[in-house]
Amino acid sequence: MEETSGSIFNIFQFPLFCIIIILLLGGCFAAAAIWKKNILSIFCSKYLMIGYCGLLIILAFGSYLLPEKRLLKPISAVQEQAYGQAEKELFSLSIEELSQSIDEGRINEKSNIIRNTKMTFPSESDQLEIILQNSNQAIWIEKKEADDGIIEANYISYFKFKDYDMTRIALPPTFSKNENQMTIEVPPQTIQFIAFDQDFAVSQFTPGSASYQARNFSSFTSFQKIYLRIPENIQVKANTEINYVKKS
């Protein structure tokens, strides 16, 4: 998945925003012409600041009028603890412990935070060719002790940008199988963030807050694993790196 920095929800359509800016600047130039003042004079600078603050106020109130379906809300303070715990567990687990968490249902218990896309396929052969498309990530494979004739595919993922849960927005890979060939396609995806940040609208006028935007718009956390369970007798070849998991 590709990502571009910014924020999460769209306050006004971009053309309308441009029109507002043009009208605002046009008004300043008109005021300068009437009062025979240069646009950089103190007089016009004062009114430019008034106009800019007015625009911020309009956008701030406008953000509360957006339809819910178009608004992605940040994680609440109550939810943040659960997200922090889930994130800590994910990044501290070894691949063997992750497999055990899947078996014991601990991953599914956090299904509102961690996504586990799971599919099963019949195995008709002792050979399996894996073709991974649009990605070069490693594939983790566990060989089951029993030959139950079932291939299990898991994709465990977690994506968070700043204080926003992106896991449900990021598209999971698609798994398909034809005879002894399994294709895993990671869909190309670009997520663009266009928004008005209410906190920055206020903090930009606070002394010492120049680094606010850089601090708060650069936090992207991701976790993704493709994990297959196959019968022990199957031999695998793939167009990407394969890591075998040995469970104790």
Tab-separated table of C-alpha atoms in Angstrom:
chain	number	residue	atom	x	y	z
A	1	MET	CA	0.000	0.000	0.000
A	2	GLU	CA	1.207	3.468	-0.825
A	3	GLU	CA	0.377	6.392	1.407
A	4	THR	CA	0.587	10.139	1.108
A	5	SER	CA	0.960	12.385	4.141
A	6	GLY	CA	-1.828	14.691	5.205
A	7	SER	CA	-5.028	14.173	7.164
A	8	ILE	CA	-8.076	12.010	6.933
A	9	PHE	CA	-11.342	13.675	5.992
A	10	ASN	CA	-12.389	16.122	3.301
A	11	ILE	CA	-13.905	19.350	4.639
A	12	PHE	CA	-14.720	21.112	1.379
A	13	GLN	CA	-14.225	20.012	-2.188
A	14	PHE	CA	-10.889	21.357	-3.383
A	15	PRO	CA	-12.335	23.643	-6.132
A	16	LEU	CA	-14.600	25.347	-3.581
A	17	PHE	CA	-11.663	25.841	-1.247
A	18	CYS	CA	-9.687	27.461	-4.085
A	19	ILE	CA	-12.596	29.813	-4.845
A	20	ILE	CA	-12.719	30.923	-1.202
A	21	ILE	CA	-8.987	31.647	-1.194
A	22	ILE	CA	-9.222	33.580	-4.480
A	23	LEU	CA	-12.138	35.674	-3.195
A	24	LEU	CA	-10.296	36.348	0.043
A	25	LEU	CA	-7.147	37.520	-1.725
A	26	GLY	CA	-9.196	39.488	-4.241
A	27	GLY	CA	-10.892	41.344	-1.398
A	28	CYS	CA	-7.526	42.253	0.069
A	29	PHE	CA	-6.267	43.617	-3.246
A	30	ALA	CA	-9.481	45.609	-3.670
A	31	ALA	CA	-9.119	47.077	-0.191
A	32	ALA	CA	-5.541	48.022	-0.982
A	33	ALA	CA	-6.598	49.776	-4.173
A	34	ILE	CA	-9.398	51.722	-2.465
A	35	TRP	CA	-7.221	52.939	0.364
A	36	LYS	CA	-4.171	53.369	-1.876
A	37	LYS	CA	-2.185	51.064	0.318
A	38	ASN	CA	0.365	48.499	-0.707
A	39	ILE	CA	-0.794	44.877	-0.220
A	40	LEU	CA	2.120	44.332	2.164
A	41	SER	CA	1.237	47.310	4.315
A	42	ILE	CA	0.227	46.948	7.937
A	43	PHE	CA	-3.359	47.867	7.064
A	44	CYS	CA	-3.833	45.086	4.518
A	45	SER	CA	-1.843	42.601	6.551
A	46	LYS	CA	-4.252	43.167	9.424
A	47	TYR	CA	-7.297	42.535	7.250
A	48	LEU	CA	-5.621	39.583	5.584
A	49	MET	CA	-5.129	38.043	9.035
A	50	ILE	CA	-8.763	38.764	9.929
A	51	GLY	CA	-9.893	37.101	6.709
A	52	TYR	CA	-7.640	34.099	7.298
A	53	CYS	CA	-8.941	33.636	10.851
A	54	GLY	CA	-12.490	33.940	9.539
A	55	LEU	CA	-11.805	31.188	7.023
A	56	LEU	CA	-10.435	28.949	9.795
A	57	ILE	CA	-13.566	29.526	11.872
A	58	ILE	CA	-15.833	28.660	8.929
A	59	LEU	CA	-13.923	25.449	8.231
A	60	ALA	CA	-13.858	24.502	11.921
A	61	PHE	CA	-17.640	24.767	12.223
A	62	GLY	CA	-18.101	23.166	8.809
A	63	SER	CA	-16.266	20.035	9.936
A	64	TYR	CA	-19.095	19.256	12.380
A	65	LEU	CA	-21.688	19.431	9.578
A	66	LEU	CA	-20.164	16.716	7.414
A	67	PRO	CA	-22.195	13.509	6.884
A	68	GLU	CA	-20.976	10.708	9.132
A	69	LYS	CA	-20.259	8.410	6.184
A	70	ARG	CA	-17.691	10.883	4.849
A	71	LEU	CA	-15.947	11.454	8.145
A	72	LEU	CA	-13.299	9.195	9.618
A	73	LYS	CA	-13.121	9.974	13.310
A	74	PRO	CA	-9.897	9.708	15.320
A	75	ILE	CA	-9.447	7.001	17.926
A	76	SER	CA	-10.907	8.114	21.241
A	77	ALA	CA	-8.909	8.300	24.459
A	78	VAL	CA	-10.751	5.200	25.730
A	79	GLN	CA	-9.925	3.234	22.564
A	80	GLU	CA	-6.303	4.386	22.502
A	81	GLN	CA	-5.342	2.071	25.365
A	82	ALA	CA	-6.768	-0.969	23.556
A	83	TYR	CA	-5.001	0.008	20.328
A	84	GLY	CA	-1.733	0.555	22.159
A	85	GLN	CA	-1.950	-2.863	23.796
A	86	ALA	CA	-2.803	-4.605	20.510
A	87	GLU	CA	0.063	-2.831	18.759
A	88	LYS	CA	2.505	-3.762	21.525
A	89	GLU	CA	1.477	-7.420	21.343
A	90	LEU	CA	1.713	-7.588	17.554
A	91	PHE	CA	5.200	-6.161	17.310
A	92	SER	CA	6.560	-8.176	20.251
A	93	LEU	CA	5.266	-11.585	19.110
A	94	SER	CA	7.560	-14.006	17.333
A	95	ILE	CA	6.061	-15.688	14.279
A	96	GLU	CA	5.553	-18.865	16.345
A	97	GLU	CA	3.708	-16.891	19.023
A	98	LEU	CA	1.640	-15.182	16.332
A	99	SER	CA	0.622	-18.593	15.006
A	100	GLN	CA	-0.346	-19.667	18.523
A	101	SER	CA	-2.375	-16.474	18.962
A	102	ILE	CA	-4.321	-17.358	15.823
A	103	ASP	CA	-4.941	-20.906	17.106
A	104	GLU	CA	-6.104	-19.712	20.504
A	105	GLY	CA	-8.355	-17.016	19.041
A	106	ARG	CA	-6.521	-14.074	20.617
A	107	ILE	CA	-6.133	-12.384	17.234
A	108	ASN	CA	-9.848	-12.805	16.508
A	109	GLU	CA	-10.691	-11.332	19.919
A	110	LYS	CA	-9.106	-8.104	18.657
A	111	SER	CA	-10.856	-8.266	15.271
A	112	ASN	CA	-12.084	-4.682	15.714
A	113	ILE	CA	-8.423	-3.579	15.718
A	114	ILE	CA	-6.389	-6.321	14.000
A	115	ARG	CA	-7.595	-7.747	10.715
A	116	ASN	CA	-7.179	-11.437	9.913
A	117	THR	CA	-8.307	-12.339	6.399
A	118	LYS	CA	-8.591	-16.125	6.343
A	119	MET	CA	-9.321	-18.531	3.480
A	120	THR	CA	-9.024	-22.300	2.981
A	121	PHE	CA	-8.338	-24.299	-0.183
A	122	PRO	CA	-8.207	-28.030	-0.936
A	123	SER	CA	-4.783	-29.490	-1.766
A	124	GLU	CA	-4.933	-31.849	-4.743
A	125	SER	CA	-1.196	-32.338	-5.187
A	126	ASP	CA	2.052	-32.670	-3.259
A	127	GLN	CA	3.392	-29.641	-5.166
A	128	LEU	CA	2.424	-26.009	-4.629
A	129	GLU	CA	3.632	-23.050	-6.666
A	130	ILE	CA	3.043	-19.645	-5.081
A	131	ILE	CA	2.949	-16.520	-7.244
A	132	LEU	CA	3.009	-13.243	-5.320
A	133	GLN	CA	1.993	-10.214	-7.379
A	134	ASN	CA	2.671	-6.492	-6.723
A	135	SER	CA	4.764	-7.186	-3.637
A	136	ASN	CA	8.116	-8.617	-2.572
A	137	GLN	CA	7.303	-9.383	1.064
A	138	ALA	CA	8.205	-12.743	2.551
A	139	ILE	CA	5.634	-15.507	2.980
A	140	TRP	CA	5.563	-17.501	6.208
A	141	ILE	CA	4.677	-21.191	5.901
A	142	GLU	CA	3.847	-23.703	8.610
A	143	LYS	CA	3.715	-27.388	7.744
A	144	LYS	CA	0.971	-29.183	9.619
A	145	GLU	CA	1.709	-32.546	11.195
A	146	ALA	CA	-1.418	-34.142	9.762
A	147	ASP	CA	-2.203	-34.355	6.056
A	148	ASP	CA	-5.769	-33.082	6.212
A	149	GLY	CA	-5.834	-31.983	2.550
A	150	ILE	CA	-6.444	-28.342	3.493
A	151	ILE	CA	-4.336	-25.258	2.754
A	152	GLU	CA	-5.076	-22.376	5.114
A	153	ALA	CA	-4.174	-18.813	4.133
A	154	ASN	CA	-4.022	-16.012	6.715
A	155	TYR	CA	-3.282	-12.332	6.193
A	156	ILE	CA	-2.813	-10.478	9.476
A	157	SER	CA	-2.698	-6.690	9.188
A	158	TYR	CA	-2.759	-3.503	11.233
A	159	PHE	CA	-2.476	0.039	9.858
A	160	LYS	CA	-2.695	3.277	11.806
A	161	PHE	CA	-1.984	6.808	10.623
A	162	LYS	CA	-1.598	9.374	13.392
A	163	ASP	CA	-4.734	8.781	15.537
A	164	TYR	CA	-6.780	7.133	12.781
A	165	ASP	CA	-7.502	3.438	12.266
A	166	MET	CA	-6.685	2.636	8.630
A	167	THR	CA	-6.890	-1.170	8.897
A	168	ARG	CA	-10.374	-1.385	7.380
A	169	ILE	CA	-9.475	1.028	4.574
A	170	ALA	CA	-6.317	-0.779	3.425
A	171	LEU	CA	-7.247	-3.502	0.943
A	172	PRO	CA	-6.087	-7.040	1.832
A	173	PRO	CA	-4.484	-9.279	-0.812
A	174	THR	CA	-6.650	-11.695	-2.758
A	175	PHE	CA	-5.916	-15.429	-2.647
A	176	SER	CA	-6.857	-17.754	-5.493
A	177	LYS	CA	-5.865	-21.324	-6.328
A	178	ASN	CA	-5.929	-23.240	-9.594
A	179	GLU	CA	-4.817	-26.858	-9.314
A	180	ASN	CA	-1.306	-26.714	-7.794
A	181	GLN	CA	-0.803	-22.962	-8.304
A	182	MET	CA	-1.761	-20.328	-5.713
A	183	THR	CA	-1.818	-16.663	-6.699
A	184	ILE	CA	-1.601	-13.975	-4.022
A	185	GLU	CA	-2.273	-10.532	-5.451
A	186	VAL	CA	-1.615	-7.432	-3.367
A	187	PRO	CA	-3.850	-4.710	-4.855
A	188	PRO	CA	-2.107	-1.404	-5.633
A	189	GLN	CA	-3.613	1.268	-3.422
A	190	THR	CA	-2.984	4.933	-2.794
A	191	ILE	CA	-4.678	6.658	0.138
A	192	GLN	CA	-4.782	10.449	-0.037
A	193	PHE	CA	-5.428	12.553	3.047
A	194	ILE	CA	-7.074	15.951	2.580
A	195	ALA	CA	-8.275	17.739	5.688
A	196	PHE	CA	-8.548	20.702	7.936
A	197	ASP	CA	-6.789	20.011	11.239
A	198	GLN	CA	-8.685	21.781	14.008
A	199	ASP	CA	-5.849	21.461	16.546
A	200	PHE	CA	-3.329	23.027	14.177
A	201	ALA	CA	-5.777	25.862	13.426
A	202	VAL	CA	-5.420	26.963	17.049
A	203	SER	CA	-1.879	25.871	17.932
A	204	GLN	CA	-0.272	27.673	14.977
A	205	PHE	CA	-0.804	30.928	16.894
A	206	THR	CA	0.906	29.556	20.021
A	207	PRO	CA	4.584	30.472	20.486
A	208	GLY	CA	6.944	27.553	19.981
A	209	SER	CA	4.449	25.456	18.029
A	210	ALA	CA	6.127	25.675	14.608
A	211	SER	CA	7.025	21.987	14.657
A	212	TYR	CA	3.457	20.885	15.461
A	213	GLN	CA	2.535	19.831	11.954
A	214	ALA	CA	5.768	17.936	11.302
A	215	ARG	CA	5.407	16.067	14.598
A	216	ASN	CA	1.807	15.057	14.133
A	217	PHE	CA	1.575	14.279	10.429
A	218	SER	CA	4.400	11.752	10.114
A	219	SER	CA	3.236	8.825	12.274
A	220	PHE	CA	2.306	5.768	10.201
A	221	THR	CA	2.369	2.301	11.794
A	222	SER	CA	1.847	-0.887	9.809
A	223	PHE	CA	2.012	-4.631	10.357
A	224	GLN	CA	1.303	-7.239	7.690
A	225	LYS	CA	2.039	-10.934	7.449
A	226	ILE	CA	1.043	-13.562	4.872
A	227	TYR	CA	0.896	-16.847	6.783
A	228	LEU	CA	0.103	-20.202	5.153
A	229	ARG	CA	-0.540	-23.572	6.771
A	230	ILE	CA	-0.077	-26.527	4.453
A	231	PRO	CA	0.001	-30.335	4.772
A	232	GLU	CA	3.441	-31.683	5.661
A	233	ASN	CA	3.962	-33.600	2.397
A	234	ILE	CA	3.587	-30.535	0.120
A	235	GLN	CA	6.701	-29.139	-1.539
A	236	VAL	CA	6.618	-25.396	-2.203
A	237	LYS	CA	8.293	-23.092	-4.689
A	238	ALA	CA	7.598	-19.384	-4.964
A	239	ASN	CA	8.692	-16.179	-6.695
A	240	THR	CA	9.421	-14.543	-3.340
A	241	GLU	CA	11.192	-15.337	-0.085
A	242	ILE	CA	9.749	-18.219	1.949
A	243	ASN	CA	10.252	-18.613	5.696
A	244	TYR	CA	9.252	-21.891	7.323
A	245	VAL	CA	7.841	-21.863	10.823
A	246	LYS	CA	8.740	-24.624	13.254
A	247	LYS	CA	6.309	-24.834	16.135
A	248	SER	CA	7.442	-26.522	19.331
